[in-house]
Amino acid sequence: MKCPPFSYHRATDVADAVAALGAADGEGKILAGGQSLVPLLALRLARPAVLVDVNRVPGLDGLVVRDGVLHAGALVRHLHLAGQDHHPLAAEAARWIGHTAIRSRGTLAGSLAHADPSAELPAVLRACDGAVHVAGPGGTRRLGADELFVGALQSSLAETEMITGVELPVPDAWGFAEFARRHGDFAIVSVAAARFGDRLRVVVGGVAGVPHLVDPGDLATCDGGLSADRVAILAAAAADDVDPPSDLHGSAGYRRALTEQMTARALTQLAGHRTPEAA
Amino acid sequence: MTGDHRPASGTPVRRKEDARLLTGRGRYVSDLALPRMRHVAFVRSPLAHGRITGIDTDGALAVDGVTAVFTGEHPALASVALRALSALPGYVETDQPPLARDKVRFAGEAVAAVVADDRYLAEDGAEAVVVDYEPLTPTVCAWDAGITDPVHDEAPDNLLLSRTFTAGDVDDALAGAHVVVDRDLTTNRHGGNPIECRAGVARYEAADRRLTFWSGTQVPHLVRTQLAELLDLPEGNIRVIAPDVGGGFGVKAVLYPEDVALCLMAMATPGIPLKWVEDRVEHLLAATHARDHRYVLRAGFAADGELLAVRADVWCNVGAYSVYPWTAGIEPLMAGGLLTGPYKLAHYACTVRGVTTNTSPSGPYRGVARPATVFAMEALLDSGARALDMDPIALRRRNLILPADVPYRMPSRLVDDSGAYEACLDRAVAMFDLAGWRAEQGRRRKVGGRPLGIGVGIYNELTGLGRAASAGPRMPFRTGHDACTVRINPDGAVTVFSGVTSQGQGLETTMAQVVADALGVDYDAVDVRIGDTDSSLWGFGAFSSRQAVIGGGAAHLAGADVRAKALALAGALCEVDVSDLDLRAGQVHVRGQEKPVIALAEVAEVAYLRSDRLPEGFEPGLESTKFYDPIRGAFAAGVQIAALEFDPATGEIGILDWVCVEDAGRIVHPVIVAGQVAGSIAQGIGGAMYEHLVYDEDGNLSTGTLLDYLMPTAGEIPELRIGHVCTEGANPTHVRGVGEGGTLAPNAVVAGALLDALGVEVDDLPVTPARVWELVSP
């Protein structure tokens, strides 16, 4: 478990990082918090020729709310996200990530770029219909959550692109529930629920290659009140809507049952959790 | 020093090893750096079973920094094999090469070794070794597989060992039983997983043919003996040093092919120390596994709950090789010998089998087989209680071995000297507040809330096996004794050279306490040296919960003997009858007098430096070496009882309370004992609920990292409430072993609680949320 040889470039700014990725001819990889990449290197499952370290790039660790949207820099650490109160859903989800040591290093953009369908923040990005800002050799572009995630550990980012910032609209009400074998593990199933006005978005992690946006049909609108019956109907609809795989930690049927339970928990929480007006 | 000597034993003195271990100054093999040292990485088989048709090492040798590549056919290794010996009838002896020869028998078996300037380069080289295989059909499961290609030619049926234990007439007893219950149980393969994986540094000096092997081993003296034979060196030319070792749990009581390969390669590169530090992927793949068993059981009970008969068919998956030197018998023989546990039974028929498969070899792991057998036995009793409509605890009480029954000859003919089971059970039930939890269970059933169940496990831990009890596997050695040397230095302080070893469990402290009390000096005056075969005379090391009993016994005897020598010399120097003298806190007193007549330091000075004052008939020096062997063993009783809740919707399992009461005999260090009990329960909970090494049908390990192989963390282990009863062991320090007992009950407790809460019998472990959900979902 020692990584294969690579060269190392410490980027001074975004342009430098993008240039270094371009020079690597598709063999470059961004090193941010390293919480997923370094184990993959140690297992020799990732073999980049160049590691582009963006940790010293200035200006990527800010958090600010404008017009009901949290704008977060790519290097915002999970611990920072967990401690802010502008976006309570993102804060709650970040608290479920790993352990303190992991949260103090891991970054928001790193988690999104890694695109693990069991991870918390990709589910939150999709539940909030957020977007990422991307810099590449051709300039910058904005990618919506629905376009970013392509499959398990696959995003639509080009090998020469890096995420520079994240937009997370702040929901009017929210809920988050997760079931994992141990505290800090990747979820077997997680659910992020967000309400914007009368629009309800429920995203299930751990049941597909990407965070799964539940299509609840006519139930997608929500006038603010969520009765227990309504929660149960929505939870059952979510369970019907997923087609999860089976693996060591649970069968498809078990994941479907957990989807119903976690959706119910998240929506029950949502019914009682409103984002403070101060945001 | 005060004249007022208080015994060190029984008090939580500060641990001698903590100053270095808790401040990051431990001395582990992993920390060792020697001049000219090179690093080794092993090339491991990706196939579970296959013939090696070619190995191309050219690519590896071309990697910058790689200095050598060894294969099984290298002249330095080609004639060596590890062959675990036993005289048991029907045991099939097989060879395990240090690096695979001709064929590979499990995924992860070492096929070649690359030597390089550092471990990174060694791994680069290992990637560049090309091995060609011709696949053979693998056998993964030990009980439901047809055999296409046997694992070893010597055992065409894959059976390395089989033995039947019988007592009484089971058929007759079952025919007369009021109820008969059947269970078919399997337990989950898992392993020890110490924080520090395996590690070794081997250095060979050709000029005087001396080999030094620093090894994270639990058994340095045994390793020395085995290496001498395997390497064809005089035993005195080999020095094995086990410095600080970061956990063992039995996994490091094995001499591994990698260890032997490392030493053989070091002999082929004289003067160049070779270092191998195993990583976690290698550990999960190729360090010994354990507990992959099946139990097909039938038990008969009388109407009043008396257990009349047990019939058992047991299969233990022993993996690809007979683990050296313990043999493939280690788990099956323990399973058959201890299955009936703390219960009286006259009619018993149990056939155990050690079946070789294309999986990593099974070896000793804390509790050896008994977490499975306690699960099996308690499952029979829980099923029996339901069939008889009896309270499960009452049924257990009906059958326990009681103080009046001991010494009790178990149906396997082992002799139980404990009888403390009911005392442990009484105390556990009281501490646990059984009535309170039963009331809460009833309340939840009435008004709702997560179903709650109470699980119980009662067990006997066979500890400190002497020569009679350790004879079972009939290996060419008997592990009944240890030695200890106690030396009073010229300044009066004490150095102890003990044969015990420590993997974090505080043996330096425990031995110092025993010696301080036996000798009559302060705990702080005693320094303990362990783990170096050049300084201590002999010790079999850490396994079978043996060291407090056996190593402690030797320390006590040596300490008492030096005390007698020191007092004799003091008496002669002071012209006082030795029978009037007493040694307390390093001062020699005439009994009943406050003022000492001479300090031990002065006696020691005379013994070493002032032969002009040495009375006639006294030799210089103050030292004694003693062996101790308890002949039999010290059975240790234990009971665990816990309340768990289950969420039928998610399968989530919550542990609400967990009580353990054990009989450790006279306790030497209360905090160390509590730590042993708590740590072993935590490992037991890991096995019951989390840890599972899963192979797919091709023999690939599916749980190859700690992402998929789940170990419990502090977050998963509840606050454990630990109590004690004390029945003194028949040994010099009156102790009973406590190293393993905690692991024995959690399987039974968790499964029993699930049955009690939701009425479902779980037949296969671990009990995970997914499994609970499957069992209760329509």
PDB file of N, CA, C and O in Angstrom, chain B residues 450-504:
ATOM      1  N   ARG B 450     -39.380   0.121  20.374  1.00  0.00           N
ATOM      2  CA  ARG B 450     -38.587  -0.914  19.725  1.00  0.00           C
ATOM      3  C   ARG B 450     -38.556  -2.192  20.567  1.00  0.00           C
ATOM      4  O   ARG B 450     -38.286  -2.120  21.766  1.00  0.00           O
ATOM      5  N   PRO B 451     -38.773  -3.336  19.947  1.00  0.00           N
ATOM      6  CA  PRO B 451     -38.719  -4.594  20.700  1.00  0.00           C
ATOM      7  C   PRO B 451     -37.365  -4.776  21.391  1.00  0.00           C
ATOM      8  O   PRO B 451     -36.318  -4.473  20.807  1.00  0.00           O
ATOM      9  N   LEU B 452     -37.428  -5.241  22.606  1.00  0.00           N
ATOM     10  CA  LEU B 452     -36.239  -5.372  23.439  1.00  0.00           C
ATOM     11  C   LEU B 452     -36.032  -6.839  23.778  1.00  0.00           C
ATOM     12  O   LEU B 452     -36.999  -7.548  24.049  1.00  0.00           O
ATOM     13  N   GLY B 453     -34.791  -7.282  23.725  1.00  0.00           N
ATOM     14  CA  GLY B 453     -34.506  -8.662  24.079  1.00  0.00           C
ATOM     15  C   GLY B 453     -33.320  -8.755  25.027  1.00  0.00           C
ATOM     16  O   GLY B 453     -32.440  -7.898  25.019  1.00  0.00           O
ATOM     17  N   ILE B 454     -33.339  -9.816  25.821  1.00  0.00           N
ATOM     18  CA  ILE B 454     -32.246 -10.051  26.761  1.00  0.00           C
ATOM     19  C   ILE B 454     -31.504 -11.311  26.314  1.00  0.00           C
ATOM     20  O   ILE B 454     -32.133 -12.343  26.060  1.00  0.00           O
ATOM     21  N   GLY B 455     -30.205 -11.187  26.177  1.00  0.00           N
ATOM     22  CA  GLY B 455     -29.392 -12.327  25.765  1.00  0.00           C
ATOM     23  C   GLY B 455     -28.385 -12.700  26.842  1.00  0.00           C
ATOM     24  O   GLY B 455     -27.892 -11.835  27.569  1.00  0.00           O
ATOM     25  N   VAL B 456     -28.113 -13.988  26.945  1.00  0.00           N
ATOM     26  CA  VAL B 456     -27.211 -14.495  27.982  1.00  0.00           C
ATOM     27  C   VAL B 456     -26.174 -15.428  27.364  1.00  0.00           C
ATOM     28  O   VAL B 456     -26.500 -16.221  26.485  1.00  0.00           O
ATOM     29  N   GLY B 457     -24.949 -15.321  27.838  1.00  0.00           N
ATOM     30  CA  GLY B 457     -23.929 -16.295  27.455  1.00  0.00           C
ATOM     31  C   GLY B 457     -23.118 -16.685  28.683  1.00  0.00           C
ATOM     32  O   GLY B 457     -22.635 -15.822  29.420  1.00  0.00           O
ATOM     33  N   ILE B 458     -23.001 -17.977  28.913  1.00  0.00           N
ATOM     34  CA  ILE B 458     -22.207 -18.473  30.045  1.00  0.00           C
ATOM     35  C   ILE B 458     -21.089 -19.338  29.463  1.00  0.00           C
ATOM     36  O   ILE B 458     -21.316 -20.114  28.538  1.00  0.00           O
ATOM     37  N   TYR B 459     -19.906 -19.183  30.001  1.00  0.00           N
ATOM     38  CA  TYR B 459     -18.778 -19.858  29.353  1.00  0.00           C
ATOM     39  C   TYR B 459     -17.695 -20.210  30.351  1.00  0.00           C
ATOM     40  O   TYR B 459     -17.614 -19.654  31.436  1.00  0.00           O
ATOM     41  N   ASN B 460     -16.874 -21.181  29.944  1.00  0.00           N
ATOM     42  CA  ASN B 460     -15.656 -21.439  30.688  1.00  0.00           C
ATOM     43  C   ASN B 460     -14.466 -21.202  29.771  1.00  0.00           C
ATOM     44  O   ASN B 460     -14.455 -21.608  28.621  1.00  0.00           O
ATOM     45  N   GLU B 461     -13.524 -20.486  30.310  1.00  0.00           N
ATOM     46  CA  GLU B 461     -12.310 -20.180  29.580  1.00  0.00           C
ATOM     47  C   GLU B 461     -11.233 -21.078  30.163  1.00  0.00           C
ATOM     48  O   GLU B 461     -10.975 -21.048  31.357  1.00  0.00           O
ATOM     49  N   LEU B 462     -10.642 -21.887  29.280  1.00  0.00           N
ATOM     50  CA  LEU B 462      -9.587 -22.795  29.735  1.00  0.00           C
ATOM     51  C   LEU B 462      -8.285 -22.022  29.697  1.00  0.00           C
ATOM     52  O   LEU B 462      -7.771 -21.717  28.631  1.00  0.00           O
ATOM     53  N   THR B 463      -7.763 -21.646  30.860  1.00  0.00           N
ATOM     54  CA  THR B 463      -6.601 -20.751  30.906  1.00  0.00           C
ATOM     55  C   THR B 463      -5.411 -21.442  31.541  1.00  0.00           C
ATOM     56  O   THR B 463      -5.560 -22.411  32.290  1.00  0.00           O
ATOM     57  N   GLY B 464      -4.222 -20.925  31.231  1.00  0.00           N
ATOM     58  CA  GLY B 464      -3.001 -21.397  31.879  1.00  0.00           C
ATOM     59  C   GLY B 464      -2.827 -22.902  31.792  1.00  0.00           C
ATOM     60  O   GLY B 464      -2.665 -23.586  32.803  1.00  0.00           O
ATOM     61  N   LEU B 465      -2.830 -23.427  30.572  1.00  0.00           N
ATOM     62  CA  LEU B 465      -2.766 -24.881  30.406  1.00  0.00           C
ATOM     63  C   LEU B 465      -1.396 -25.429  30.776  1.00  0.00           C
ATOM     64  O   LEU B 465      -0.389 -25.035  30.190  1.00  0.00           O
ATOM     65  N   GLY B 466      -1.371 -26.338  31.700  1.00  0.00           N
ATOM     66  CA  GLY B 466      -0.137 -27.020  32.060  1.00  0.00           C
ATOM     67  C   GLY B 466       0.122 -28.191  31.127  1.00  0.00           C
ATOM     68  O   GLY B 466      -0.568 -28.382  30.119  1.00  0.00           O
ATOM     69  N   ARG B 467       1.122 -29.006  31.470  1.00  0.00           N
ATOM     70  CA  ARG B 467       1.550 -30.039  30.522  1.00  0.00           C
ATOM     71  C   ARG B 467       0.457 -31.065  30.255  1.00  0.00           C
ATOM     72  O   ARG B 467       0.365 -31.596  29.155  1.00  0.00           O
ATOM     73  N   ALA B 468      -0.394 -31.326  31.250  1.00  0.00           N
ATOM     74  CA  ALA B 468      -1.441 -32.327  31.041  1.00  0.00           C
ATOM     75  C   ALA B 468      -2.521 -31.782  30.118  1.00  0.00           C
ATOM     76  O   ALA B 468      -3.023 -32.485  29.238  1.00  0.00           O
ATOM     77  N   ALA B 469      -2.873 -30.513  30.303  1.00  0.00           N
ATOM     78  CA  ALA B 469      -3.969 -29.941  29.518  1.00  0.00           C
ATOM     79  C   ALA B 469      -3.528 -29.523  28.126  1.00  0.00           C
ATOM     80  O   ALA B 469      -4.333 -29.465  27.203  1.00  0.00           O
ATOM     81  N   SER B 470      -2.240 -29.194  27.961  1.00  0.00           N
ATOM     82  CA  SER B 470      -1.789 -28.749  26.641  1.00  0.00           C
ATOM     83  C   SER B 470      -1.366 -29.926  25.768  1.00  0.00           C
ATOM     84  O   SER B 470      -0.844 -29.756  24.691  1.00  0.00           O
ATOM     85  N   ALA B 471      -1.628 -31.139  26.231  1.00  0.00           N
ATOM     86  CA  ALA B 471      -1.208 -32.315  25.471  1.00  0.00           C
ATOM     87  C   ALA B 471      -2.164 -32.628  24.331  1.00  0.00           C
ATOM     88  O   ALA B 471      -1.830 -33.408  23.456  1.00  0.00           O
ATOM     89  N   GLY B 472      -3.335 -32.003  24.332  1.00  0.00           N
ATOM     90  CA  GLY B 472      -4.401 -32.339  23.391  1.00  0.00           C
ATOM     91  C   GLY B 472      -3.976 -32.509  21.944  1.00  0.00           C
ATOM     92  O   GLY B 472      -4.147 -33.581  21.360  1.00  0.00           O
ATOM     93  N   PRO B 473      -3.388 -31.476  21.320  1.00  0.00           N
ATOM     94  CA  PRO B 473      -3.074 -31.584  19.891  1.00  0.00           C
ATOM     95  C   PRO B 473      -1.879 -32.487  19.577  1.00  0.00           C
ATOM     96  O   PRO B 473      -1.576 -32.715  18.416  1.00  0.00           O
ATOM     97  N   ARG B 474      -1.215 -32.978  20.604  1.00  0.00           N
ATOM     98  CA  ARG B 474      -0.070 -33.908  20.438  1.00  0.00           C
ATOM     99  C   ARG B 474       0.972 -33.400  19.453  1.00  0.00           C
ATOM    100  O   ARG B 474       1.430 -34.112  18.565  1.00  0.00           O
ATOM    101  N   MET B 475       1.336 -32.135  19.632  1.00  0.00           N
ATOM    102  CA  MET B 475       2.433 -31.555  18.858  1.00  0.00           C
ATOM    103  C   MET B 475       3.743 -31.964  19.528  1.00  0.00           C
ATOM    104  O   MET B 475       3.733 -32.418  20.670  1.00  0.00           O
ATOM    105  N   PRO B 476       4.869 -31.785  18.820  1.00  0.00           N
ATOM    106  CA  PRO B 476       6.134 -32.240  19.413  1.00  0.00           C
ATOM    107  C   PRO B 476       6.672 -31.275  20.477  1.00  0.00           C
ATOM    108  O   PRO B 476       7.865 -31.147  20.647  1.00  0.00           O
ATOM    109  N   PHE B 477       5.792 -30.563  21.152  1.00  0.00           N
ATOM    110  CA  PHE B 477       6.211 -29.749  22.293  1.00  0.00           C
ATOM    111  C   PHE B 477       4.994 -29.572  23.202  1.00  0.00           C
ATOM    112  O   PHE B 477       3.857 -29.683  22.745  1.00  0.00           O
ATOM    113  N   ARG B 478       5.239 -29.333  24.475  1.00  0.00           N
ATOM    114  CA  ARG B 478       4.170 -29.114  25.452  1.00  0.00           C
ATOM    115  C   ARG B 478       4.350 -27.720  26.039  1.00  0.00           C
ATOM    116  O   ARG B 478       5.428 -27.408  26.567  1.00  0.00           O
ATOM    117  N   THR B 479       3.301 -26.922  25.983  1.00  0.00           N
ATOM    118  CA  THR B 479       3.453 -25.501  26.324  1.00  0.00           C
ATOM    119  C   THR B 479       3.104 -25.207  27.784  1.00  0.00           C
ATOM    120  O   THR B 479       2.629 -24.126  28.099  1.00  0.00           O
ATOM    121  N   GLY B 480       3.367 -26.147  28.662  1.00  0.00           N
ATOM    122  CA  GLY B 480       2.885 -25.991  30.037  1.00  0.00           C
ATOM    123  C   GLY B 480       3.710 -25.101  30.950  1.00  0.00           C
ATOM    124  O   GLY B 480       3.245 -24.720  32.012  1.00  0.00           O
ATOM    125  N   HIS B 481       4.950 -24.758  30.567  1.00  0.00           N
ATOM    126  CA  HIS B 481       5.816 -24.076  31.514  1.00  0.00           C
ATOM    127  C   HIS B 481       6.421 -22.796  30.941  1.00  0.00           C
ATOM    128  O   HIS B 481       6.512 -22.627  29.729  1.00  0.00           O
ATOM    129  N   ASP B 482       6.843 -21.932  31.839  1.00  0.00           N
ATOM    130  CA  ASP B 482       7.630 -20.738  31.513  1.00  0.00           C
ATOM    131  C   ASP B 482       8.710 -20.616  32.577  1.00  0.00           C
ATOM    132  O   ASP B 482       8.584 -21.187  33.662  1.00  0.00           O
ATOM    133  N   ALA B 483       9.726 -19.827  32.242  1.00  0.00           N
ATOM    134  CA  ALA B 483      10.785 -19.567  33.216  1.00  0.00           C
ATOM    135  C   ALA B 483      10.829 -18.085  33.549  1.00  0.00           C
ATOM    136  O   ALA B 483      10.366 -17.243  32.781  1.00  0.00           O
ATOM    137  N   CYS B 484      11.403 -17.799  34.704  1.00  0.00           N
ATOM    138  CA  CYS B 484      11.633 -16.413  35.066  1.00  0.00           C
ATOM    139  C   CYS B 484      12.914 -16.319  35.879  1.00  0.00           C
ATOM    140  O   CYS B 484      13.178 -17.177  36.731  1.00  0.00           O
ATOM    141  N   THR B 485      13.719 -15.314  35.573  1.00  0.00           N
ATOM    142  CA  THR B 485      14.928 -15.044  36.340  1.00  0.00           C
ATOM    143  C   THR B 485      14.736 -13.729  37.098  1.00  0.00           C
ATOM    144  O   THR B 485      14.355 -12.729  36.493  1.00  0.00           O
ATOM    145  N   VAL B 486      14.974 -13.777  38.395  1.00  0.00           N
ATOM    146  CA  VAL B 486      14.915 -12.557  39.194  1.00  0.00           C
ATOM    147  C   VAL B 486      16.321 -12.278  39.711  1.00  0.00           C
ATOM    148  O   VAL B 486      16.933 -13.138  40.355  1.00  0.00           O
ATOM    149  N   ARG B 487      16.828 -11.115  39.372  1.00  0.00           N
ATOM    150  CA  ARG B 487      18.199 -10.762  39.741  1.00  0.00           C
ATOM    151  C   ARG B 487      18.185  -9.493  40.572  1.00  0.00           C
ATOM    152  O   ARG B 487      17.607  -8.482  40.168  1.00  0.00           O
ATOM    153  N   ILE B 488      18.794  -9.589  41.770  1.00  0.00           N
ATOM    154  CA  ILE B 488      19.007  -8.375  42.551  1.00  0.00           C
ATOM    155  C   ILE B 488      20.351  -7.814  42.130  1.00  0.00           C
ATOM    156  O   ILE B 488      21.372  -8.492  42.158  1.00  0.00           O
ATOM    157  N   ASN B 489      20.336  -6.561  41.672  1.00  0.00           N
ATOM    158  CA  ASN B 489      21.552  -5.925  41.169  1.00  0.00           C
ATOM    159  C   ASN B 489      22.425  -5.464  42.337  1.00  0.00           C
ATOM    160  O   ASN B 489      21.966  -5.394  43.475  1.00  0.00           O
ATOM    161  N   PRO B 490      23.682  -5.113  42.067  1.00  0.00           N
ATOM    162  CA  PRO B 490      24.572  -4.685  43.160  1.00  0.00           C
ATOM    163  C   PRO B 490      24.033  -3.490  43.944  1.00  0.00           C
ATOM    164  O   PRO B 490      24.374  -3.307  45.107  1.00  0.00           O
ATOM    165  N   ASP B 491      23.155  -2.682  43.337  1.00  0.00           N
ATOM    166  CA  ASP B 491      22.595  -1.534  44.073  1.00  0.00           C
ATOM    167  C   ASP B 491      21.304  -1.875  44.791  1.00  0.00           C
ATOM    168  O   ASP B 491      20.650  -0.999  45.352  1.00  0.00           O
ATOM    169  N   GLY B 492      20.889  -3.131  44.735  1.00  0.00           N
ATOM    170  CA  GLY B 492      19.690  -3.543  45.459  1.00  0.00           C
ATOM    171  C   GLY B 492      18.420  -3.461  44.652  1.00  0.00           C
ATOM    172  O   GLY B 492      17.380  -3.947  45.084  1.00  0.00           O
ATOM    173  N   ALA B 493      18.480  -2.822  43.495  1.00  0.00           N
ATOM    174  CA  ALA B 493      17.300  -2.813  42.632  1.00  0.00           C
ATOM    175  C   ALA B 493      17.178  -4.165  41.935  1.00  0.00           C
ATOM    176  O   ALA B 493      18.116  -4.965  41.938  1.00  0.00           O
ATOM    177  N   VAL B 494      16.031  -4.409  41.330  1.00  0.00           N
ATOM    178  CA  VAL B 494      15.730  -5.749  40.833  1.00  0.00           C
ATOM    179  C   VAL B 494      15.478  -5.715  39.332  1.00  0.00           C
ATOM    180  O   VAL B 494      14.728  -4.864  38.841  1.00  0.00           O
ATOM    181  N   THR B 495      16.134  -6.612  38.617  1.00  0.00           N
ATOM    182  CA  THR B 495      15.837  -6.785  37.198  1.00  0.00           C
ATOM    183  C   THR B 495      15.269  -8.183  37.005  1.00  0.00           C
ATOM    184  O   THR B 495      15.836  -9.161  37.499  1.00  0.00           O
ATOM    185  N   VAL B 496      14.144  -8.223  36.290  1.00  0.00           N
ATOM    186  CA  VAL B 496      13.456  -9.491  36.048  1.00  0.00           C
ATOM    187  C   VAL B 496      13.572  -9.821  34.567  1.00  0.00           C
ATOM    188  O   VAL B 496      13.276  -8.979  33.714  1.00  0.00           O
ATOM    189  N   PHE B 497      14.014 -11.029  34.273  1.00  0.00           N
ATOM    190  CA  PHE B 497      14.066 -11.515  32.886  1.00  0.00           C
ATOM    191  C   PHE B 497      13.005 -12.594  32.758  1.00  0.00           C
ATOM    192  O   PHE B 497      13.209 -13.731  33.190  1.00  0.00           O
ATOM    193  N   SER B 498      11.873 -12.176  32.217  1.00  0.00           N
ATOM    194  CA  SER B 498      10.728 -13.080  32.210  1.00  0.00           C
ATOM    195  C   SER B 498      10.516 -13.632  30.815  1.00  0.00           C
ATOM    196  O   SER B 498      10.794 -12.961  29.817  1.00  0.00           O
ATOM    197  N   GLY B 499       9.992 -14.851  30.746  1.00  0.00           N
ATOM    198  CA  GLY B 499       9.679 -15.455  29.454  1.00  0.00           C
ATOM    199  C   GLY B 499       8.349 -15.019  28.881  1.00  0.00           C
ATOM    200  O   GLY B 499       7.983 -15.460  27.801  1.00  0.00           O
ATOM    201  N   VAL B 500       7.621 -14.156  29.578  1.00  0.00           N
ATOM    202  CA  VAL B 500       6.341 -13.709  29.019  1.00  0.00           C
ATOM    203  C   VAL B 500       6.593 -12.698  27.902  1.00  0.00           C
ATOM    204  O   VAL B 500       7.689 -12.158  27.761  1.00  0.00           O
ATOM    205  N   THR B 501       5.567 -12.474  27.095  1.00  0.00           N
ATOM    206  CA  THR B 501       5.647 -11.427  26.076  1.00  0.00           C
ATOM    207  C   THR B 501       4.414 -10.545  26.190  1.00  0.00           C
ATOM    208  O   THR B 501       3.408 -10.950  26.764  1.00  0.00           O
ATOM    209  N   SER B 502       4.540  -9.347  25.665  1.00  0.00           N
ATOM    210  CA  SER B 502       3.437  -8.404  25.792  1.00  0.00           C
ATOM    211  C   SER B 502       3.128  -7.787  24.446  1.00  0.00           C
ATOM    212  O   SER B 502       4.043  -7.413  23.708  1.00  0.00           O
ATOM    213  N   GLN B 503       1.855  -7.697  24.127  1.00  0.00           N
ATOM    214  CA  GLN B 503       1.429  -7.022  22.897  1.00  0.00           C
ATOM    215  C   GLN B 503       0.555  -5.826  23.263  1.00  0.00           C
ATOM    216  O   GLN B 503      -0.356  -5.452  22.541  1.00  0.00           O
ATOM    217  N   GLY B 504       0.844  -5.256  24.434  1.00  0.00           N
ATOM    218  CA  GLY B 504       0.091  -4.103  24.901  1.00  0.00           C
ATOM    219  C   GLY B 504      -0.679  -4.364  26.177  1.00  0.00           C
ATOM    220  O   GLY B 504      -1.255  -3.446  26.752  1.00  0.00           O
TER     221      GLY B 504
END
